[in-house]
PDB file of C-alpha atoms in Angstrom:
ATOM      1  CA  UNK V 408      50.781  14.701 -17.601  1.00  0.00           C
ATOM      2  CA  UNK V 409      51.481  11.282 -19.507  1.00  0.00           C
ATOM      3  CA  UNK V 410      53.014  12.458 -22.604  1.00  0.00           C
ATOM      4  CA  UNK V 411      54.932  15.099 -24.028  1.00  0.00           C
ATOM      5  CA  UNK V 412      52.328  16.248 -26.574  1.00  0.00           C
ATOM      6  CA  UNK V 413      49.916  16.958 -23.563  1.00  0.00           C
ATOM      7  CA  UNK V 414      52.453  19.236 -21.667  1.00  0.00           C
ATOM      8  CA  UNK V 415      53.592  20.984 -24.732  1.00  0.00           C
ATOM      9  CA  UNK V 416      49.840  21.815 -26.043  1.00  0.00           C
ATOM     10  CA  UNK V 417      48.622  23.359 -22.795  1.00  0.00           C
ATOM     11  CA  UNK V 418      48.312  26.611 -22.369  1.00  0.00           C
ATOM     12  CA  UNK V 419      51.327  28.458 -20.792  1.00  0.00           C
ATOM     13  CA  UNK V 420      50.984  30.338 -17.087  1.00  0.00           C
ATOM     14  CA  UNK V 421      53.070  32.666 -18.718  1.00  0.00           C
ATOM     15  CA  UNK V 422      55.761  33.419 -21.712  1.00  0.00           C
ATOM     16  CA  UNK V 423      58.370  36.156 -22.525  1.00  0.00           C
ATOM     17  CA  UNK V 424      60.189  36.537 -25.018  1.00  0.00           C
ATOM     18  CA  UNK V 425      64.423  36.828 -24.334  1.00  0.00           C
ATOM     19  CA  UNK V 426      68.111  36.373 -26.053  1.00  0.00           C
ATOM     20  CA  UNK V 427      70.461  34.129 -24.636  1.00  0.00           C
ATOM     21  CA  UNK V 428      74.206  35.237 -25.206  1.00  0.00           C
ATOM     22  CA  UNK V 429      76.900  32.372 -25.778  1.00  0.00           C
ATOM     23  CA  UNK V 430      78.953  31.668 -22.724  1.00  0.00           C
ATOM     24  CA  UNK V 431      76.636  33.970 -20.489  1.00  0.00           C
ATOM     25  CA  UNK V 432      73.894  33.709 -18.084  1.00  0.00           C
ATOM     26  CA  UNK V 433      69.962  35.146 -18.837  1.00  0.00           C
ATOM     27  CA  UNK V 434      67.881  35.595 -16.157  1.00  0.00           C
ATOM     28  CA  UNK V 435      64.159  35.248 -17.228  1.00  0.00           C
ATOM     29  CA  UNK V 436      60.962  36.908 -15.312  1.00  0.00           C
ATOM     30  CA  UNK V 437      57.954  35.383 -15.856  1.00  0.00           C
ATOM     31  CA  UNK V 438      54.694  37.106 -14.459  1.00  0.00           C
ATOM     32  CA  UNK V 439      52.143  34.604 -13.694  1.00  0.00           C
ATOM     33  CA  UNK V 440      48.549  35.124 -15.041  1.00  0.00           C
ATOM     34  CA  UNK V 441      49.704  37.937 -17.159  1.00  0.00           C
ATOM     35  CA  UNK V 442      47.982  35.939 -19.786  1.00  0.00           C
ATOM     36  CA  UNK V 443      44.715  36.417 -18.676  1.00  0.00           C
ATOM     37  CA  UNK V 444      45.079  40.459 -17.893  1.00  0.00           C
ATOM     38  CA  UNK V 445      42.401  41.368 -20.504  1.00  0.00           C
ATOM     39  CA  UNK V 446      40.357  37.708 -20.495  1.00  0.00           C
ATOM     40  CA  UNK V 447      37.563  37.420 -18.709  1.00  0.00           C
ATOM     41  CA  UNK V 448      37.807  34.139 -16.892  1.00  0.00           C
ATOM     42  CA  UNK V 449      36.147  31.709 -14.056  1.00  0.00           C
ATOM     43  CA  UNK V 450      37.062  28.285 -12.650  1.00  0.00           C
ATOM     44  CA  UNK V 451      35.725  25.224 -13.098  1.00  0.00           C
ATOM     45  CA  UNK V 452      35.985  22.078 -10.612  1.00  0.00           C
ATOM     46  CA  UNK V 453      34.032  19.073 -10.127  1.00  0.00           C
ATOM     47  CA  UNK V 454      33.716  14.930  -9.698  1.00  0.00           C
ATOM     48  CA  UNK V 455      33.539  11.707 -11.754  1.00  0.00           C
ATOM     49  CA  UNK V 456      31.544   9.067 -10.600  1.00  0.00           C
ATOM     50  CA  UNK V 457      31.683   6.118 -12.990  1.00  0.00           C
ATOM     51  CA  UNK V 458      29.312   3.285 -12.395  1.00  0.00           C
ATOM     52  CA  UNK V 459      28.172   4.426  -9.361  1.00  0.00           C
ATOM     53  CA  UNK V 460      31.883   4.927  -7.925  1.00  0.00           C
ATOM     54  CA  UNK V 461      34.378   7.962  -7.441  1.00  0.00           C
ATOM     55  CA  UNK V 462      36.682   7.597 -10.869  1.00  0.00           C
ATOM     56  CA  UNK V 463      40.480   8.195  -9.912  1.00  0.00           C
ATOM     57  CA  UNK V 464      43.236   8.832 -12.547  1.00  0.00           C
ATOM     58  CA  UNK V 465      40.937   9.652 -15.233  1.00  0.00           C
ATOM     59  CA  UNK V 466      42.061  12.875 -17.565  1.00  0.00           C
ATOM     60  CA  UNK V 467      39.771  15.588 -17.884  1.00  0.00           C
ATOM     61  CA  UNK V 468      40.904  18.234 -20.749  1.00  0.00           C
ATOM     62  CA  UNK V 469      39.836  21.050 -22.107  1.00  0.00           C
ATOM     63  CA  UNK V 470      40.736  23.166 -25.202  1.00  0.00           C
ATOM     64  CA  UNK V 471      39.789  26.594 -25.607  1.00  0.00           C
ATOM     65  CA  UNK V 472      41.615  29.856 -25.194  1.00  0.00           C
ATOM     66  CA  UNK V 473      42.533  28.960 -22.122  1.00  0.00           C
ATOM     67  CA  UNK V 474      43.847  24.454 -22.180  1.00  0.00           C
ATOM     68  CA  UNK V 475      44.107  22.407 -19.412  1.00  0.00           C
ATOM     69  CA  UNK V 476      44.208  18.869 -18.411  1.00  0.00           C
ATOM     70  CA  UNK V 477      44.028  17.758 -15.056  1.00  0.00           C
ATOM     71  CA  UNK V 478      43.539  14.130 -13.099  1.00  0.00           C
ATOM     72  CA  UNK V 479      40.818  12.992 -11.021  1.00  0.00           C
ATOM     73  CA  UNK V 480      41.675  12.205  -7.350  1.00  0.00           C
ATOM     74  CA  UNK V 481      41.126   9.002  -5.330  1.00  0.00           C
ATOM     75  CA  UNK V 482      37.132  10.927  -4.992  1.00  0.00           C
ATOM     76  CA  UNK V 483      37.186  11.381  -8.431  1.00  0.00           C
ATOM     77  CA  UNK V 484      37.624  15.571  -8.386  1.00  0.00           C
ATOM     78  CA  UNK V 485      39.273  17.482 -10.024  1.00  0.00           C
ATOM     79  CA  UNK V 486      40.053  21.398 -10.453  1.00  0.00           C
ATOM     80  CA  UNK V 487      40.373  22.979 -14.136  1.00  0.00           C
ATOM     81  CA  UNK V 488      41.706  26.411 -12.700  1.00  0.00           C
ATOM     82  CA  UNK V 489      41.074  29.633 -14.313  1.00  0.00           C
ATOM     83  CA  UNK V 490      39.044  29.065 -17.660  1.00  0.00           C
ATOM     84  CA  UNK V 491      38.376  31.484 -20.470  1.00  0.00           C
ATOM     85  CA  UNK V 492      34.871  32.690 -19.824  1.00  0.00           C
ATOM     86  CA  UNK V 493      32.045  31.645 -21.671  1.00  0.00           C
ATOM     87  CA  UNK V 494      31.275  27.969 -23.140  1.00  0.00           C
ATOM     88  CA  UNK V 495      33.898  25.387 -21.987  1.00  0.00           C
ATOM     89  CA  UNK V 496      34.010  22.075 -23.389  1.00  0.00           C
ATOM     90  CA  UNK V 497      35.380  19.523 -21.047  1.00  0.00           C
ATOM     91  CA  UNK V 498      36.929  15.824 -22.299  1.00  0.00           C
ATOM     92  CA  UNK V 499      36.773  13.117 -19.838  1.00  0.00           C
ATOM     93  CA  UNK V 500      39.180  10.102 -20.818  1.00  0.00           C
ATOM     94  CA  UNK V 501      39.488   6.905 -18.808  1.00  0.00           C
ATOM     95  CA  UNK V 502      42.972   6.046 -17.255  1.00  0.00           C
ATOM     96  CA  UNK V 503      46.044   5.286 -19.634  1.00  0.00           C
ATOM     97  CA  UNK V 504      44.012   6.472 -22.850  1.00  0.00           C
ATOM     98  CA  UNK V 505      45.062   9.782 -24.783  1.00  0.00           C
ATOM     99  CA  UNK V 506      43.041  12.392 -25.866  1.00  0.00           C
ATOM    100  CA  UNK V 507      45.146  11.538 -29.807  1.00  0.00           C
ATOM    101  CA  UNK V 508      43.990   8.027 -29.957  1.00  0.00           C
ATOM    102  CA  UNK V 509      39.947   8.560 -29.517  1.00  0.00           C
ATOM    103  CA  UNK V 510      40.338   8.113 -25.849  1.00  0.00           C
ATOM    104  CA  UNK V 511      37.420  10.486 -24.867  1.00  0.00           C
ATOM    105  CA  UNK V 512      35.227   8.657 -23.015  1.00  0.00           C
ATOM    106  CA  UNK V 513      32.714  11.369 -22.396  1.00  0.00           C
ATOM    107  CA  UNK V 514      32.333  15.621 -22.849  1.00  0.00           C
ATOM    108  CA  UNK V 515      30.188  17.965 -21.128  1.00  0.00           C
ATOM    109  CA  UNK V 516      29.590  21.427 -22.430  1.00  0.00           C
ATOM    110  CA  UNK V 517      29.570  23.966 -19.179  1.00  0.00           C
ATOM    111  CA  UNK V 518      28.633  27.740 -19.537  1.00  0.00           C
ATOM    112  CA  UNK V 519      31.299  29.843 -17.213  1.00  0.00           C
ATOM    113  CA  UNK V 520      30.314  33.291 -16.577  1.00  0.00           C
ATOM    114  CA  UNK V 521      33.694  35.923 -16.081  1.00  0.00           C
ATOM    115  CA  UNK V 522      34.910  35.713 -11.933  1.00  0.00           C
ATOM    116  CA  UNK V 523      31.981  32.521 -11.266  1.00  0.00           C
ATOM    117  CA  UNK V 524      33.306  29.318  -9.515  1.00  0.00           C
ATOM    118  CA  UNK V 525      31.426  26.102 -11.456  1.00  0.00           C
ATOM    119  CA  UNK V 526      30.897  22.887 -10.129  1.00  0.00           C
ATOM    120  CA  UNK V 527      30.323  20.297 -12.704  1.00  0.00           C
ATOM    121  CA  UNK V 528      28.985  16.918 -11.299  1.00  0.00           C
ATOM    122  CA  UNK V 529      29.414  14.243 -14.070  1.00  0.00           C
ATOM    123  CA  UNK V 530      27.574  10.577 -13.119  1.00  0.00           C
ATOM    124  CA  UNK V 531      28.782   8.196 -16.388  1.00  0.00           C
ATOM    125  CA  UNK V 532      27.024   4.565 -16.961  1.00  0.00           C
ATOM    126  CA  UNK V 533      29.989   2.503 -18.714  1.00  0.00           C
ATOM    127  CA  UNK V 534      30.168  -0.903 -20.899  1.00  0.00           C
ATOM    128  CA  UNK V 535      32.289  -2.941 -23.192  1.00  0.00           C
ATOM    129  CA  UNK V 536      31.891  -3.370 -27.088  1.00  0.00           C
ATOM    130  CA  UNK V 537      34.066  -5.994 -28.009  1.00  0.00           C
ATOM    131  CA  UNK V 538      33.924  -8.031 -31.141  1.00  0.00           C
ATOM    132  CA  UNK V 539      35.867  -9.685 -34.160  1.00  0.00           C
ATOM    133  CA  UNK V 540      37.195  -8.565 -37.241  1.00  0.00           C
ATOM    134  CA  UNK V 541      37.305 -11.111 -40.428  1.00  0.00           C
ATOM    135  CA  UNK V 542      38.075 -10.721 -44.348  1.00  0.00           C
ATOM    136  CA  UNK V 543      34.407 -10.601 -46.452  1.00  0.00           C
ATOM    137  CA  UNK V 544      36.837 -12.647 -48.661  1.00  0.00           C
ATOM    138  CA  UNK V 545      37.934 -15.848 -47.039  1.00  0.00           C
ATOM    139  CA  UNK V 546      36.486 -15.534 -43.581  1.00  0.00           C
ATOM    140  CA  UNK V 547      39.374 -15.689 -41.938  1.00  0.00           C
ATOM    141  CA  UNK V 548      40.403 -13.632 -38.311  1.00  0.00           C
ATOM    142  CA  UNK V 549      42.571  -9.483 -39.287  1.00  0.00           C
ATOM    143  CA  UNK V 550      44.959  -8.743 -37.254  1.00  0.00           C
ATOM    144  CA  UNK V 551      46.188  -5.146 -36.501  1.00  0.00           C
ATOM    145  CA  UNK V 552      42.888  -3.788 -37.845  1.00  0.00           C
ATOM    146  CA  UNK V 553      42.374  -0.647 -36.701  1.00  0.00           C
ATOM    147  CA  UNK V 554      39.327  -0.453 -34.831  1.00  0.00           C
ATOM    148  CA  UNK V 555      37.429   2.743 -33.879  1.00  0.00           C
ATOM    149  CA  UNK V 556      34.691   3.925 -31.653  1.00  0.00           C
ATOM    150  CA  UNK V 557      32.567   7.132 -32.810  1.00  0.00           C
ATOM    151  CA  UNK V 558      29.443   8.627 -31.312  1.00  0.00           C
ATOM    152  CA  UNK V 559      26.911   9.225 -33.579  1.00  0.00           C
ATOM    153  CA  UNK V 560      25.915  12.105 -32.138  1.00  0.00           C
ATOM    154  CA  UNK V 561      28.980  13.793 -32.401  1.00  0.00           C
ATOM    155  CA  UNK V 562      28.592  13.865 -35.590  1.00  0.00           C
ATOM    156  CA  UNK V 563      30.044  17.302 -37.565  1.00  0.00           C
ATOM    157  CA  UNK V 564      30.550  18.521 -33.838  1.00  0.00           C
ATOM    158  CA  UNK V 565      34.153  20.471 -34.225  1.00  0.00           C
ATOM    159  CA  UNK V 566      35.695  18.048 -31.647  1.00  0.00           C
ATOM    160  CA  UNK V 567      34.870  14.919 -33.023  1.00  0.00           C
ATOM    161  CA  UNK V 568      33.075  11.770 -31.692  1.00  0.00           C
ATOM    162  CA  UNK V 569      36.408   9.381 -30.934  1.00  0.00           C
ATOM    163  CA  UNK V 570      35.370   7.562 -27.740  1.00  0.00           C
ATOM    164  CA  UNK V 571      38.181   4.971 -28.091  1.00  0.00           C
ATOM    165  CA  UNK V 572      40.277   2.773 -30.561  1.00  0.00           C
ATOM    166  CA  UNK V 573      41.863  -0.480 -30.343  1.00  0.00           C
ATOM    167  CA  UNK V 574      43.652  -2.922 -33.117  1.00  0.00           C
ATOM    168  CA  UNK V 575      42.466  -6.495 -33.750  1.00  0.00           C
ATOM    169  CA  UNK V 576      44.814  -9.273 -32.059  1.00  0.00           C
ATOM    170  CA  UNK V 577      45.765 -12.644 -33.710  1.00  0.00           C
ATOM    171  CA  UNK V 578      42.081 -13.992 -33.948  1.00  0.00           C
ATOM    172  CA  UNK V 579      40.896 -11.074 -34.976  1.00  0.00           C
ATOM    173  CA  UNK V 580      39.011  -9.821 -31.664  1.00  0.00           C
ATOM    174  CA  UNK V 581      39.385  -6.579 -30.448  1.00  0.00           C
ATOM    175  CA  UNK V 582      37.555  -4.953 -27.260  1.00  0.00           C
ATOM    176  CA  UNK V 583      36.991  -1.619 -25.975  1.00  0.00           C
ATOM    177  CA  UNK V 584      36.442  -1.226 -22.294  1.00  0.00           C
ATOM    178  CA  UNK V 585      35.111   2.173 -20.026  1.00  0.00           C
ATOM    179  CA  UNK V 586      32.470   2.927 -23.363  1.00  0.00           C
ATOM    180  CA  UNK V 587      29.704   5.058 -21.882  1.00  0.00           C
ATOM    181  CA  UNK V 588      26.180   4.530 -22.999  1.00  0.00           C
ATOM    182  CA  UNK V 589      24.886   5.590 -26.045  1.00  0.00           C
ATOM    183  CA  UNK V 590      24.769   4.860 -29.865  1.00  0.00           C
ATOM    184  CA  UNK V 591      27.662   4.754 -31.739  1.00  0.00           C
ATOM    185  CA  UNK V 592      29.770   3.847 -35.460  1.00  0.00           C
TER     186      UNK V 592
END
């Protein structure tokens, strides 16, 4: 994972609780999958082709009862692992963007019945928005704007529409690359 907020938010193979004495040693047994004893789960794998091409080193996330993040291989799969049963939201973000900054490129809703194996094929159609911020006031270029891409049909959808976010440079032009198709704010 590429930053600490990832590996701390997804969900634990297993916890126990413990006291550690000063000066001594604490042994700690964890039992694997003792999280999911009385879930009913599934597993979820598939592939990324972007543009007509296998997508390596892109993120795919999901958060539920049951988080994970994973990366796509050099044939754009990739393997989820157990999943809490029922509707599972995936995130797809491109290389070297963060779910935190708006870096979802894409999501695809998947319905996992308890003990089935899914397979989720995901074909994405990219392109650039780039542009230029100025002042309404004297027409010259912003820098540092902050500049955000939202779907408008994520609209009110409980994980929001952030497909990406950029600030202006010097002349005020900003771009946003890996945007897949679609109407957006």
């Amino acid at each position: 994972l590429n930053n600490w907020w990832e590996q701390f938010a997804m969900t634990p193979q297993a916890e126990e609780t413990f006291f550690v004495e000063a000066g001594e040693t604490t042994d700690a047994y964890l039992l694997i999958g003792s999280t999911y004893a009385d879930m009913d789960t599934g597993f979820v794998e598939g592939r990324l082709v972007v543009n007509g091409y296998p997508a390596p080193g892109w993120k795919v996330r999901t958060w539920g009862q049951i988080r994970r993040s994973a990366t796509t291989g050099d044939d754009g799969s990739f393997d989820m692992g157990r999943l809490a049963a029922g509707e599972v939201h995936l995130m797809f973000s491109p290389e070297g963007r963060s779910m935190m900054n708006g870096g979802i490129a894409h999501s695809e809703m998947v319905t996992l019945a308890a003990e089935a194996r899914e397979f989720v094929d995901v074909r994405l159609e990219t392109g650039i928005v780039e542009g230029r911020v100025v002042s309404s006031i004297d027409g010259r270029p912003v820098e540092g704007a902050a500049v955000t891409l939202r779907s408008t049909e994520s609209s009110g959808q409980r994980w929001g529409g952030g497909r990406g976010a950029t600030a202006s440079l010097q002349d005020g032009t900003f771009q946003l690359e890996m945007v897949t198709a679609g109407e957006y704010t």
